[in-house]
Coordinates of C-alpha atoms and ligand atoms in Angstrom, one line a residue:
Chain A
M19 CA 2.0 32.3 -15.4
N20 CA 4.4 33.0 -12.6
G21 CA 6.1 36.1 -11.3
N22 CA 3.1 38.4 -11.7
N23 CA 0.7 39.2 -8.9
P24 CA -1.7 36.4 -8.3
D25 CA -5.3 36.9 -9.2
I26 CA -6.7 35.5 -6.0
A27 CA -10.4 35.6 -7.2
C28 CA -9.4 33.6 -10.3
L29 CA -7.4 31.1 -8.2
K30 CA -10.3 30.6 -5.8
A31 CA -12.5 29.8 -8.8
R32 CA -10.0 27.3 -10.0
A33 CA -9.8 25.7 -6.5
K34 CA -13.6 25.4 -6.5
N35 CA -13.5 23.7 -9.9
I36 CA -10.9 21.3 -8.6
R37 CA -13.2 20.5 -5.7
R38 CA -16.1 19.9 -8.1
H39 CA -14.0 17.5 -10.0
V40 CA -12.9 15.7 -6.8
L41 CA -16.6 15.2 -5.8
R42 CA -17.4 14.0 -9.3
M43 CA -14.7 11.3 -9.2
A44 CA -15.4 10.2 -5.7
E45 CA -19.2 9.9 -6.3
R46 CA -18.5 7.6 -9.2
V47 CA -16.8 5.1 -7.0
G48 CA -18.8 5.9 -3.9
Q49 CA -15.7 6.1 -1.6
G50 CA -12.2 7.3 -1.5
Y51 CA -9.8 10.0 -0.6
V52 CA -12.3 12.8 -0.9
G53 CA -11.1 14.5 2.3
Q54 CA -7.5 14.7 1.0
G55 CA -8.5 15.9 -2.5
L56 CA -10.7 18.7 -1.1
G57 CA -8.2 19.7 1.5
I58 CA -5.3 20.1 -0.9
A59 CA -7.3 21.9 -3.7
D60 CA -6.1 25.3 -2.7
L61 CA -2.4 24.4 -3.0
L62 CA -3.0 22.7 -6.4
A63 CA -4.9 25.8 -7.7
A64 CA -2.1 28.1 -6.6
L65 CA 0.6 25.8 -8.2
Y66 CA -1.1 24.9 -11.4
F67 CA -2.7 28.3 -12.1
H68 CA 0.0 30.6 -10.8
E69 CA 3.3 29.3 -9.9
L70 CA 4.2 26.2 -12.0
R71 CA 5.9 26.6 -15.4
Y72 CA 4.6 23.8 -17.6
D73 CA 3.1 23.3 -21.0
A74 CA -0.1 21.3 -20.9
K75 CA 0.5 20.3 -24.6
R76 CA 4.1 19.3 -24.0
L77 CA 4.4 17.6 -20.7
D78 CA 8.0 16.4 -21.3
W79 CA 9.2 20.0 -21.9
P80 CA 12.7 19.8 -20.3
E81 CA 12.5 23.2 -18.7
R82 CA 9.2 22.5 -16.9
D83 CA 8.9 22.8 -13.2
R84 CA 8.5 19.4 -11.6
F85 CA 5.5 18.7 -9.4
V86 CA 6.3 15.6 -7.5
L87 CA 3.3 13.9 -5.8
S88 CA 4.8 11.6 -3.2
I89 CA 1.4 10.7 -1.8
G90 CA -0.2 8.4 -4.4
H91 CA -3.6 8.4 -2.8
Y92 CA -3.9 12.1 -3.2
S93 CA -3.9 11.5 -6.9
I94 CA -7.7 12.3 -6.9
G95 CA -6.7 15.9 -6.3
L96 CA -4.0 15.9 -8.9
Y97 CA -6.3 14.3 -11.5
A98 CA -8.7 17.1 -10.8
A99 CA -6.1 19.8 -11.1
L100 CA -4.7 18.2 -14.3
A101 CA -8.2 18.1 -15.8
E102 CA -8.8 21.7 -14.9
A103 CA -5.4 22.6 -16.5
G104 CA -6.4 20.8 -19.7
V105 CA -3.8 18.0 -19.4
I106 CA -6.4 15.3 -19.2
P107 CA -9.9 15.5 -20.6
I108 CA -12.6 16.3 -18.0
E109 CA -14.8 13.4 -19.1
E110 CA -12.0 11.0 -18.3
L111 CA -12.5 11.8 -14.6
D112 CA -15.5 9.5 -14.7
T113 CA -13.2 6.6 -15.2
Y114 CA -11.4 7.2 -11.8
G115 CA -10.6 3.8 -10.2
A116 CA -12.3 1.8 -13.0
D117 CA -10.6 -1.2 -14.5
G118 CA -8.4 -0.2 -17.4
S119 CA -8.5 3.5 -16.5
R120 CA -5.3 5.7 -16.4
L121 CA -6.7 7.4 -13.3
E122 CA -5.8 4.8 -10.6
M123 CA -6.9 5.2 -7.0
S124 CA -3.3 5.3 -6.1
G125 CA -1.6 7.3 -8.9
S126 CA 1.5 6.3 -10.8
E127 CA 3.9 7.7 -13.4
F128 CA 2.0 6.1 -16.2
T129 CA -0.6 8.9 -16.0
P130 CA 0.3 12.1 -17.8
G131 CA 1.4 14.8 -15.5
F132 CA 2.9 12.5 -12.9
E133 CA 6.6 12.7 -12.5
M134 CA 7.0 9.5 -10.4
T135 CA 5.0 6.8 -8.7
G136 CA 4.1 7.8 -5.2
G137 CA 2.0 5.7 -2.8
S138 CA 4.7 3.6 -1.3
L139 CA 5.0 6.6 1.0
G140 CA 8.3 8.3 1.8
H141 CA 9.8 8.1 -1.7
G142 CA 8.9 11.6 -2.9
L143 CA 11.3 13.9 -1.3
G144 CA 14.3 11.8 -2.1
Q145 CA 13.3 11.7 -5.8
A146 CA 12.6 15.5 -5.7
V147 CA 16.2 16.0 -4.4
G148 CA 17.5 13.9 -7.2
M149 CA 15.5 15.8 -9.8
A150 CA 16.7 19.1 -8.3
L151 CA 20.3 17.9 -8.4
G152 CA 19.9 16.8 -12.0
L153 CA 18.3 20.0 -13.1
R154 CA 21.1 22.0 -11.6
L155 CA 23.7 19.8 -13.3
D156 CA 22.0 20.6 -16.6
A157 CA 22.0 24.3 -15.7
R158 CA 18.3 24.5 -16.1
D159 CA 16.1 27.0 -14.4
A160 CA 13.4 24.6 -13.6
R161 CA 12.3 24.1 -10.0
V162 CA 11.0 21.1 -8.1
F163 CA 7.8 21.3 -6.0
C164 CA 7.1 18.2 -3.9
L165 CA 3.9 17.5 -2.0
L166 CA 4.3 15.4 1.1
S167 CA 1.9 14.4 3.8
D168 CA 2.2 14.6 7.6
G169 CA 2.2 10.8 7.7
E170 CA 5.3 10.8 5.5
L171 CA 7.2 12.6 8.2
H172 CA 7.0 9.3 10.1
E173 CA 9.3 7.7 7.5
G174 CA 13.0 8.0 8.0
A175 CA 13.6 8.3 4.3
T176 CA 11.9 11.7 4.3
W177 CA 14.4 13.1 6.8
E178 CA 17.3 11.5 5.0
A179 CA 16.2 13.4 1.9
A180 CA 15.7 16.6 3.9
M181 CA 19.3 16.4 5.1
A182 CA 20.5 15.9 1.6
G183 CA 18.4 18.8 0.2
A184 CA 20.0 21.2 2.7
H185 CA 23.5 19.8 2.3
Y186 CA 23.3 20.5 -1.4
R187 CA 21.7 23.9 -0.9
L188 CA 18.9 23.2 -3.3
D189 CA 17.1 26.5 -3.2
H190 CA 15.1 25.5 -6.3
L191 CA 13.4 22.7 -4.2
F192 CA 10.1 23.4 -2.4
A193 CA 8.5 20.9 -0.1
F194 CA 4.8 21.3 0.8
I195 CA 3.8 19.3 3.8
D196 CA 0.0 18.7 4.0
C197 CA -0.7 18.7 7.8
N198 CA -4.3 17.5 7.9
N199 CA -3.6 15.9 11.2
Q200 CA -4.7 12.5 10.0
V201 CA -2.9 9.3 9.2
A202 CA -4.3 5.8 8.6
D203 CA -4.9 4.8 12.2
G204 CA -6.1 8.2 13.5
P205 CA -5.0 11.7 14.3
T206 CA -1.3 12.2 13.6
A207 CA -0.4 13.4 17.1
Q208 CA -1.9 10.3 18.7
V209 CA -0.3 7.9 16.2
M210 CA 3.2 9.4 16.4
N211 CA 3.9 13.0 17.4
I212 CA 5.7 14.9 14.7
E213 CA 5.8 18.4 16.4
P214 CA 7.4 20.8 16.7
L215 CA 7.6 20.7 12.9
Q216 CA 8.8 24.2 12.1
L217 CA 11.8 23.7 14.4
K218 CA 12.5 20.3 12.9
W219 CA 12.7 21.6 9.4
Q220 CA 14.7 24.6 10.4
A221 CA 17.1 22.4 12.3
F222 CA 17.5 20.3 9.1
G223 CA 18.6 23.5 7.4
W224 CA 15.4 24.4 5.5
D225 CA 13.9 27.8 5.0
T226 CA 10.6 27.1 6.7
Q227 CA 7.2 28.7 6.9
R228 CA 3.9 27.4 8.5
I229 CA 0.7 28.7 7.0
N230 CA -3.0 28.1 6.7
G231 CA -3.0 25.8 3.7
N232 CA -6.6 26.6 2.8
R233 CA -6.0 30.3 2.2
I234 CA -4.8 30.8 -1.4
E235 CA -3.4 34.2 -0.7
D236 CA -1.3 32.8 2.1
I237 CA 0.0 30.1 -0.2
T238 CA 1.0 32.5 -2.9
D239 CA 2.6 34.9 -0.4
A240 CA 4.6 32.0 1.2
I241 CA 5.9 30.9 -2.1
A242 CA 6.9 34.4 -3.1
R243 CA 8.7 34.8 0.3
A244 CA 10.4 31.5 -0.1
K245 CA 11.8 32.5 -3.4
T246 CA 13.8 35.3 -1.8
A247 CA 15.7 32.8 0.5
R248 CA 18.9 31.7 -1.1
N249 CA 21.1 28.6 -0.6
Q250 CA 18.4 26.6 1.3
P251 CA 15.6 24.4 0.2
H252 CA 12.1 25.6 1.3
A253 CA 9.6 23.8 3.5
I254 CA 6.1 25.2 3.5
I255 CA 4.0 23.5 6.2
L256 CA 0.3 23.7 5.3
D257 CA -2.2 23.3 8.0
T258 CA -5.2 22.1 6.1
L259 CA -8.7 20.9 6.9
M260 CA -9.6 17.5 5.4
G261 CA -12.8 17.8 3.4
K262 CA -12.4 21.6 3.1
G263 CA -15.4 23.2 1.2
V264 CA -18.0 20.6 2.0
T265 CA -19.2 21.1 5.6
M266 CA -20.4 17.5 6.1
F267 CA -16.9 16.2 5.3
E268 CA -15.3 19.0 7.3
N269 CA -17.3 18.1 10.3
R270 CA -17.6 14.3 10.2
E271 CA -15.2 12.3 12.2
K272 CA -12.0 12.4 10.3
Q273 CA -11.1 9.3 8.4
H274 CA -8.2 8.4 6.1
F275 CA -10.6 6.7 3.8
I276 CA -14.3 7.7 3.8
R277 CA -17.3 5.9 2.7
V278 CA -20.2 8.0 1.6
E279 CA -23.8 6.9 1.2
A280 CA -25.3 7.3 -2.3
R281 CA -27.9 9.8 -1.0
E282 CA -25.2 12.0 0.6
W283 CA -23.5 13.1 -2.6
E284 CA -26.2 15.5 -3.6
L285 CA -25.9 17.3 -0.3
A286 CA -22.2 17.3 -0.6
R287 CA -22.4 19.0 -4.0
K288 CA -24.9 21.5 -2.6
Q289 CA -22.7 22.3 0.3
L290 CA -19.7 22.8 -2.0
E291 CA -21.7 25.2 -4.2
A292 CA -22.8 27.2 -1.1
S293 CA -19.2 27.5 0.1
L294 CA -17.1 30.5 -0.6
Chain B
M13 CA -13.3 -9.6 -19.1
R14 CA -15.1 -8.6 -16.0
T15 CA -14.8 -4.9 -15.1
G16 CA -15.3 -3.0 -11.9
V17 CA -13.7 -0.4 -9.8
T18 CA -10.8 -0.5 -7.4
A19 CA -12.1 -0.9 -3.9
N20 CA -10.6 -0.6 -0.5
L21 CA -12.2 -3.6 1.2
L22 CA -11.4 -4.9 4.6
A23 CA -12.0 -8.3 3.3
T24 CA -9.6 -10.7 1.7
D25 CA -11.3 -12.6 -1.0
P26 CA -14.5 -10.9 -2.1
S27 CA -14.8 -13.2 -5.1
S28 CA -15.5 -16.3 -3.0
A29 CA -19.0 -16.8 -1.8
A30 CA -17.8 -19.1 1.0
K31 CA -18.2 -18.5 4.7
T32 CA -15.9 -15.9 6.2
V33 CA -14.6 -15.0 9.7
A34 CA -13.8 -11.5 10.9
A35 CA -10.3 -10.6 11.8
P36 CA -9.0 -14.1 12.6
F37 CA -5.5 -12.9 13.2
G38 CA -6.6 -10.2 15.7
Q39 CA -8.7 -12.7 17.5
A40 CA -6.1 -15.4 17.6
L41 CA -3.4 -13.0 18.8
V42 CA -5.7 -11.8 21.7
A43 CA -6.3 -15.5 22.6
A44 CA -2.6 -16.3 22.6
A45 CA -1.8 -13.1 24.6
E46 CA -4.3 -14.0 27.3
R47 CA -2.1 -17.1 28.0
E48 CA 1.3 -15.7 27.2
P49 CA 1.9 -12.4 29.0
R50 CA 5.1 -11.6 27.0
I51 CA 3.4 -11.2 23.7
V52 CA 3.4 -7.6 22.5
G53 CA 1.9 -6.0 19.4
L54 CA 3.3 -3.3 17.1
T55 CA 2.1 -1.7 13.9
A56 CA 3.3 1.0 11.5
D57 CA 0.1 3.0 11.2
L58 CA -1.9 0.0 9.8
G59 CA -3.5 -1.3 13.0
K60 CA -7.0 -1.0 11.6
Y61 CA -5.9 -2.4 8.3
T62 CA -4.1 -5.5 9.6
D63 CA -6.5 -6.5 12.4
M64 CA -3.9 -5.5 15.0
H65 CA -6.5 -3.1 16.4
V66 CA -8.2 -6.0 18.0
F67 CA -5.1 -6.7 20.1
A68 CA -4.6 -3.0 20.8
Q69 CA -8.1 -2.6 22.2
R70 CA -7.7 -5.6 24.5
F71 CA -4.1 -5.0 25.6
P72 CA -3.4 -1.2 25.2
Q73 CA -0.4 -1.5 27.6
R74 CA 1.2 -4.2 25.4
F75 CA 0.6 -2.4 22.1
F76 CA 3.0 0.1 20.4
Q77 CA 2.0 2.3 17.6
I78 CA 5.1 3.1 15.7
G79 CA 3.7 5.3 13.0
M80 CA 4.4 4.8 9.3
A81 CA 8.0 3.8 9.7
E82 CA 8.5 0.1 8.7
Q83 CA 12.3 0.0 9.2
N84 CA 11.8 1.3 12.7
L85 CA 8.9 -1.1 13.2
V86 CA 11.1 -4.1 12.6
G87 CA 14.1 -2.6 14.4
I88 CA 12.0 -1.9 17.5
A89 CA 10.5 -5.4 17.3
A90 CA 14.0 -6.9 17.2
G91 CA 14.9 -4.8 20.3
L92 CA 11.8 -6.0 22.1
A93 CA 12.7 -9.6 21.3
R94 CA 16.2 -9.0 22.6
A95 CA 14.7 -7.7 25.8
G96 CA 12.8 -10.9 26.2
W97 CA 9.4 -10.0 24.7
I98 CA 7.5 -11.8 21.9
P99 CA 6.7 -9.0 19.4
F100 CA 4.1 -9.4 16.6
A101 CA 4.7 -6.5 14.2
S102 CA 2.2 -5.8 11.4
T103 CA 2.2 -3.9 8.2
Y104 CA 1.7 -4.7 4.5
C105 CA 3.8 -7.3 2.7
V106 CA 5.3 -4.7 0.4
F107 CA 6.4 -2.4 3.1
A108 CA 7.7 -5.1 5.5
T109 CA 9.7 -6.9 2.8
R110 CA 10.8 -4.2 0.4
R111 CA 11.5 -1.4 2.8
A112 CA 12.5 -3.2 5.9
Y113 CA 14.4 -6.1 4.2
D114 CA 17.8 -5.4 5.8
F115 CA 16.1 -4.9 9.2
I116 CA 14.5 -8.3 8.9
A117 CA 17.6 -10.1 7.5
I118 CA 20.1 -8.6 10.0
G119 CA 18.0 -7.3 12.9
C120 CA 15.8 -10.4 13.1
A121 CA 17.1 -13.4 11.1
L122 CA 20.8 -13.4 11.6
G123 CA 20.7 -13.8 15.3
Q124 CA 17.3 -15.5 15.3
A125 CA 15.5 -12.8 17.2
N126 CA 12.1 -13.9 18.3
V127 CA 10.2 -11.5 16.0
K128 CA 6.9 -12.3 14.2
I129 CA 6.2 -10.2 11.2
I130 CA 2.6 -10.2 10.1
A131 CA 2.2 -8.9 6.5
G132 CA -1.1 -7.9 5.0
L133 CA -2.2 -7.7 1.4
P134 CA -0.3 -10.7 0.0
G135 CA -0.1 -11.1 -3.8
L136 CA -3.3 -9.9 -5.5
T137 CA -5.5 -9.1 -2.5
T138 CA -5.5 -5.4 -3.3
G139 CA -6.4 -3.5 -6.4
Y140 CA -3.9 -0.8 -5.7
G141 CA -1.2 -1.7 -8.3
G142 CA 2.5 -2.1 -7.9
T143 CA 3.0 -0.1 -4.8
H144 CA 0.7 -2.2 -2.7
Q145 CA 0.6 -5.7 -4.2
G146 CA 3.1 -8.0 -2.4
I147 CA 3.8 -10.2 -5.4
E148 CA 7.4 -11.2 -4.7
D149 CA 7.6 -11.2 -0.9
L150 CA 7.8 -15.0 -0.5
A151 CA 10.8 -15.1 -2.8
L152 CA 12.5 -12.3 -0.8
M153 CA 11.7 -13.9 2.6
R154 CA 12.4 -17.5 1.6
S155 CA 15.9 -16.5 0.6
I156 CA 16.8 -15.2 4.1
P157 CA 18.4 -17.9 6.3
N158 CA 16.8 -18.8 9.6
L159 CA 13.5 -17.2 8.8
V160 CA 10.2 -19.2 8.9
V161 CA 7.9 -18.2 6.1
I162 CA 4.1 -19.0 6.3
D163 CA 1.3 -18.3 3.8
P164 CA -1.9 -19.5 5.4
C165 CA -4.9 -20.2 3.3
D166 CA -7.8 -19.2 5.4
A167 CA -9.2 -18.1 8.8
T168 CA -9.0 -21.6 10.2
E169 CA -5.4 -21.9 9.5
I170 CA -4.5 -18.4 10.8
A171 CA -6.2 -19.2 14.1
Q172 CA -3.9 -22.2 14.5
V173 CA -0.7 -20.6 13.2
I174 CA -0.7 -17.8 15.7
P175 CA -0.4 -19.8 18.9
M176 CA 2.1 -22.1 17.1
I177 CA 4.4 -19.3 16.1
A178 CA 4.0 -17.5 19.5
A179 CA 5.4 -20.7 21.1
Y180 CA 8.1 -21.2 18.5
R181 CA 11.3 -19.3 19.4
G182 CA 12.7 -17.5 16.3
P183 CA 11.9 -15.1 13.5
V184 CA 8.7 -15.7 11.5
Y185 CA 7.2 -14.0 8.5
M186 CA 3.5 -14.7 8.0
R187 CA 1.3 -13.5 5.2
L188 CA -2.0 -12.1 6.6
L189 CA -5.5 -12.5 5.2
R190 CA -7.2 -9.6 6.9
G191 CA -10.7 -8.5 7.7
Q192 CA -13.3 -10.9 6.5
A193 CA -11.2 -13.9 5.7
P194 CA -12.5 -17.0 3.9
V195 CA -13.0 -20.3 5.7
T196 CA -11.7 -23.1 3.5
L197 CA -10.6 -25.7 6.0
D198 CA -12.7 -27.4 8.6
P199 CA -11.5 -26.3 12.0
A200 CA -12.7 -29.7 13.4
S201 CA -10.4 -31.8 11.2
Y202 CA -7.5 -29.5 10.0
R203 CA -4.4 -29.4 12.1
F204 CA -1.6 -27.0 11.1
E205 CA 1.9 -28.1 11.8
L206 CA 4.9 -25.9 11.4
G207 CA 7.0 -27.1 8.4
K208 CA 4.5 -29.7 7.3
A209 CA 2.5 -29.8 4.1
K210 CA -1.0 -31.3 4.2
L211 CA -2.6 -33.6 1.7
L212 CA -6.1 -32.2 1.6
R213 CA -7.3 -34.5 -1.2
D214 CA -5.8 -37.4 -3.0
G215 CA -5.8 -38.3 -6.7
A216 CA -3.6 -40.1 -9.1
D217 CA -3.9 -38.2 -12.4
A218 CA -2.3 -35.0 -11.3
A219 CA -1.3 -33.1 -8.2
I220 CA -2.0 -29.5 -7.4
I221 CA 0.5 -28.1 -4.9
S222 CA -0.8 -24.8 -3.5
A223 CA -0.1 -22.2 -0.8
G224 CA -2.1 -19.4 0.7
L225 CA -5.2 -18.1 -0.8
M226 CA -4.8 -20.4 -3.8
T227 CA -5.5 -23.5 -1.8
G228 CA -9.2 -22.7 -1.8
R229 CA -9.1 -22.4 -5.5
A230 CA -7.0 -25.6 -5.8
L231 CA -9.7 -27.5 -4.0
D232 CA -12.4 -26.0 -6.2
T233 CA -10.3 -27.0 -9.2
A234 CA -9.9 -30.6 -8.0
Q235 CA -13.7 -30.7 -7.5
Q236 CA -14.3 -29.5 -11.0
L237 CA -11.7 -31.9 -12.5
A238 CA -13.4 -34.8 -10.7
E239 CA -16.6 -34.0 -12.4
D240 CA -14.7 -34.5 -15.7
G241 CA -13.2 -37.8 -14.4
I242 CA -9.8 -36.4 -13.6
H243 CA -8.5 -37.2 -10.1
A244 CA -6.2 -34.5 -8.7
A245 CA -4.5 -34.5 -5.4
V246 CA -4.2 -31.2 -3.5
L247 CA -1.2 -30.7 -1.3
H248 CA -1.4 -27.5 0.8
V249 CA 2.0 -26.1 1.7
S250 CA 1.5 -23.2 4.1
T251 CA 5.0 -23.3 5.5
L252 CA 7.2 -22.2 2.6
K253 CA 10.2 -22.4 4.8
P254 CA 11.3 -24.8 6.2
F255 CA 9.9 -26.5 3.1
D256 CA 8.3 -30.0 3.5
R257 CA 10.4 -31.7 0.9
E258 CA 9.4 -35.2 1.9
A259 CA 5.7 -34.5 1.3
V260 CA 6.4 -33.0 -2.2
L261 CA 8.7 -35.9 -3.1
A262 CA 6.3 -38.5 -2.0
L263 CA 3.7 -36.9 -4.3
A264 CA 6.1 -36.3 -7.2
R265 CA 7.2 -39.9 -7.2
R266 CA 3.7 -41.2 -7.8
V267 CA 2.0 -38.4 -9.6
K268 CA 4.2 -37.2 -12.5
K269 CA 2.2 -34.1 -13.4
I270 CA 2.2 -31.3 -11.0
V271 CA 0.5 -27.9 -11.0
T272 CA 1.7 -25.3 -8.5
A273 CA -0.7 -22.5 -7.6
E274 CA 0.4 -19.5 -5.6
N275 CA -0.7 -16.0 -5.0
H276 CA 2.8 -14.7 -5.9
V277 CA 5.0 -14.4 -9.0
V278 CA 6.0 -17.8 -10.4
T279 CA 9.6 -17.2 -9.7
G280 CA 11.2 -17.8 -6.3
G281 CA 8.1 -18.8 -4.4
L282 CA 6.2 -22.1 -4.2
A283 CA 6.9 -23.1 -7.7
G284 CA 10.6 -22.4 -7.2
A285 CA 10.6 -24.5 -4.0
V286 CA 8.9 -27.4 -5.7
A287 CA 11.2 -27.3 -8.7
D288 CA 14.3 -27.1 -6.5
T289 CA 13.1 -30.1 -4.5
V290 CA 12.3 -32.4 -7.4
A291 CA 15.5 -31.4 -9.3
D292 CA 17.7 -32.0 -6.2
A293 CA 16.1 -35.5 -5.9
G294 CA 16.7 -36.2 -9.6
I295 CA 13.0 -36.8 -10.2
S296 CA 11.7 -35.9 -13.6
I297 CA 8.1 -34.5 -13.7
R298 CA 5.9 -32.2 -15.8
L299 CA 5.4 -28.9 -13.9
K300 CA 3.0 -26.2 -14.7
R301 CA 3.4 -23.0 -12.6
V302 CA 0.2 -21.0 -11.9
G303 CA 0.9 -17.6 -10.4
I304 CA 1.6 -14.1 -11.4
P305 CA 3.8 -13.8 -14.4
D306 CA 7.1 -11.8 -14.3
C307 CA 5.4 -8.3 -14.3
F308 CA 4.0 -5.7 -12.0
C309 CA 0.3 -5.9 -12.0
E310 CA -2.1 -3.1 -12.8
S311 CA -4.7 -1.5 -10.6
G312 CA -8.3 -2.6 -10.7
S313 CA -11.0 -4.6 -9.2
L314 CA -9.8 -7.9 -7.7
P315 CA -12.0 -10.3 -9.8
C316 CA -10.7 -8.5 -12.9
L317 CA -7.1 -8.7 -11.8
Q318 CA -7.2 -12.3 -10.7
Q319 CA -8.6 -13.2 -14.1
R320 CA -6.1 -11.1 -16.0
Y321 CA -3.1 -12.5 -14.2
G322 CA -4.4 -16.1 -14.2
L323 CA -5.1 -16.6 -10.5
D324 CA -8.7 -17.6 -10.9
T325 CA -10.0 -21.2 -10.6
E326 CA -10.9 -21.3 -14.3
N327 CA -7.2 -20.9 -15.1
I328 CA -6.0 -23.5 -12.7
V329 CA -8.6 -26.0 -14.2
L330 CA -7.3 -25.1 -17.7
A331 CA -3.7 -25.6 -16.7
A332 CA -4.4 -28.9 -15.0
K333 CA -6.4 -30.2 -18.0
R334 CA -3.7 -29.3 -20.5
L335 CA -1.1 -30.9 -18.4
V336 CA -3.1 -34.1 -17.9
E337 CA -3.9 -34.3 -21.6
S338 CA -0.3 -33.6 -22.7
Ligands
TPP405 C1 5.5 3.0 3.1 C2 4.1 3.0 3.3 N1 3.6 2.5 4.5 C3 2.3 2.3 4.7 C4 1.4 2.7 3.8 C5 0.0 2.5 4.0 N2 -0.7 3.8 4.2 C6 -1.3 4.5 3.2 S1 -1.9 6.0 3.6 C7 -1.3 5.8 5.1 C8 -1.4 7.0 6.1 C9 -0.6 8.1 5.7 O1 -1.1 9.2 6.3 P1 -1.0 10.5 5.4 O2 0.0 10.2 4.3 O3 -0.7 11.7 6.2 O4 -2.3 10.6 4.6 P2 -3.8 11.1 5.0 O5 -4.3 10.3 6.1 O6 -3.7 12.5 5.2 O7 -4.5 10.7 3.7 C10 -0.6 4.6 5.3 C11 0.0 4.2 6.6 C12 1.9 3.2 2.5 N3 1.1 3.6 1.5 N4 3.2 3.3 2.3

């Protein structure tokens, strides 16, 4: 899947399907992390349908690239991507958040395709560093792609891991930071300023880029560029729009957790279909 | 088995139909802060979710948003205490206790810094699974020397605990019932005292010793048992540390069958404190521990989870009946 020139039109279609799945899941429970799932769909499409080396039929393939979801509540997006990739059945998405379902609101390692339990935020990058060290010890080619949120940059553990990643020159480690400018209590900058981000990651010794995280071609370009930088781990800071693809969610006052009236879903679906 | 979906409710006990009060902690903290100008509030990106936003709105100058950084939250709170302020720091139980443990033990408890840690989502009050359910926090906190540990049962008690711990000089860990919190105790007659258990109901056939959210269910249990002719006492122990040994011993000496009920794993919390107390005193009793077994809980809807892990009233009734009949 990887190495060739990306088929952007195809990746865009995948991203749209991922968004359709996200709406389907959220509508079932009437609430949830819709904004996050929609906002990160472009990255997930670029990873699962272009960059990542994995085998949907053999998830424990030792040579697989690891996708590490540090942010458990973004699992709605990962379930959507995994369903689109054929890892979990699409119909199973209807069980999202239901008692007994594998598709928990805050995802865990007991769901196929999850490398660790995220959700107690700030764990992901450290485990990603550990996986990258382990893969290198085993002389495997596999790479580690970790998805973090801007809120996780408030946690000290994230920066401890960043320091270690650079110290050990893990150039097969890629961290994507979803900067949707929202944390639980409000806009990130108001809660606790994290800028200037690019300078921080650079100062920590990372090959760093900052891009529009909702443009698939920018994502695939950034990954291609990162792969040419040696002896450093790679940080790709994604500026994303929460709710991307559904104008009513893009425009409504940003919330970490949104409630949606039953009658609004049809409009949401229509707006997604009308989007590019 | 009941089924439902995991919900993100700003309410503590959606299963109980009883009366509720909104944000009792936030209201009580504002009231205490009106009188005590040295109270300050802090949170780690969970102001809206721990009712700290009520304080932040009323006293913006005395409120510090720390962002999602729990170790830093507790460290800064300890620094504020050393600078002579009375910090109330809020996050969820799991993040306060698991992530910031060392900061609580050494930063706060060792030198008795005057820090109040307010910890939301105790036990099974969230459907979010292992990452969010604070099922062993009482065991962790109870084992730290110098720390006062409180598990209030309702809005009435929270309203009384807050001014009390604001006046007490020293580190405190309090479990929070957030949002719409149940009202179990009558504000006109109940009086919280730090370190004192309260006999809410007397009975000679068995005793239910409960803490936190389980006290409401213990009272419901006693009521149901009474209808079957079984008279159960209910001793509510909201201060887990210092533990009211005398109250437990007085009960254990006359009622030889005890059920403990806690919104926590059955090891190291209330049941542990009761067992230690009676064993130390050389009293032999039959003890049935109701609480979460030694496992991480799954995700799901709260009524389903409470039933699955045995925290519902039906299970306490069953446990008590078996014990009485044995
Ligand atoms: C260690 C930890 N502290 C607190 C929380 C509670 N919490 C869940 S999401 C969140 C906000 C995080 O913001 P971000 O991860 O950027 O997510 P977004 O708002 O973009 O969904 C917080 C504080 C948590 N899950 N883990």
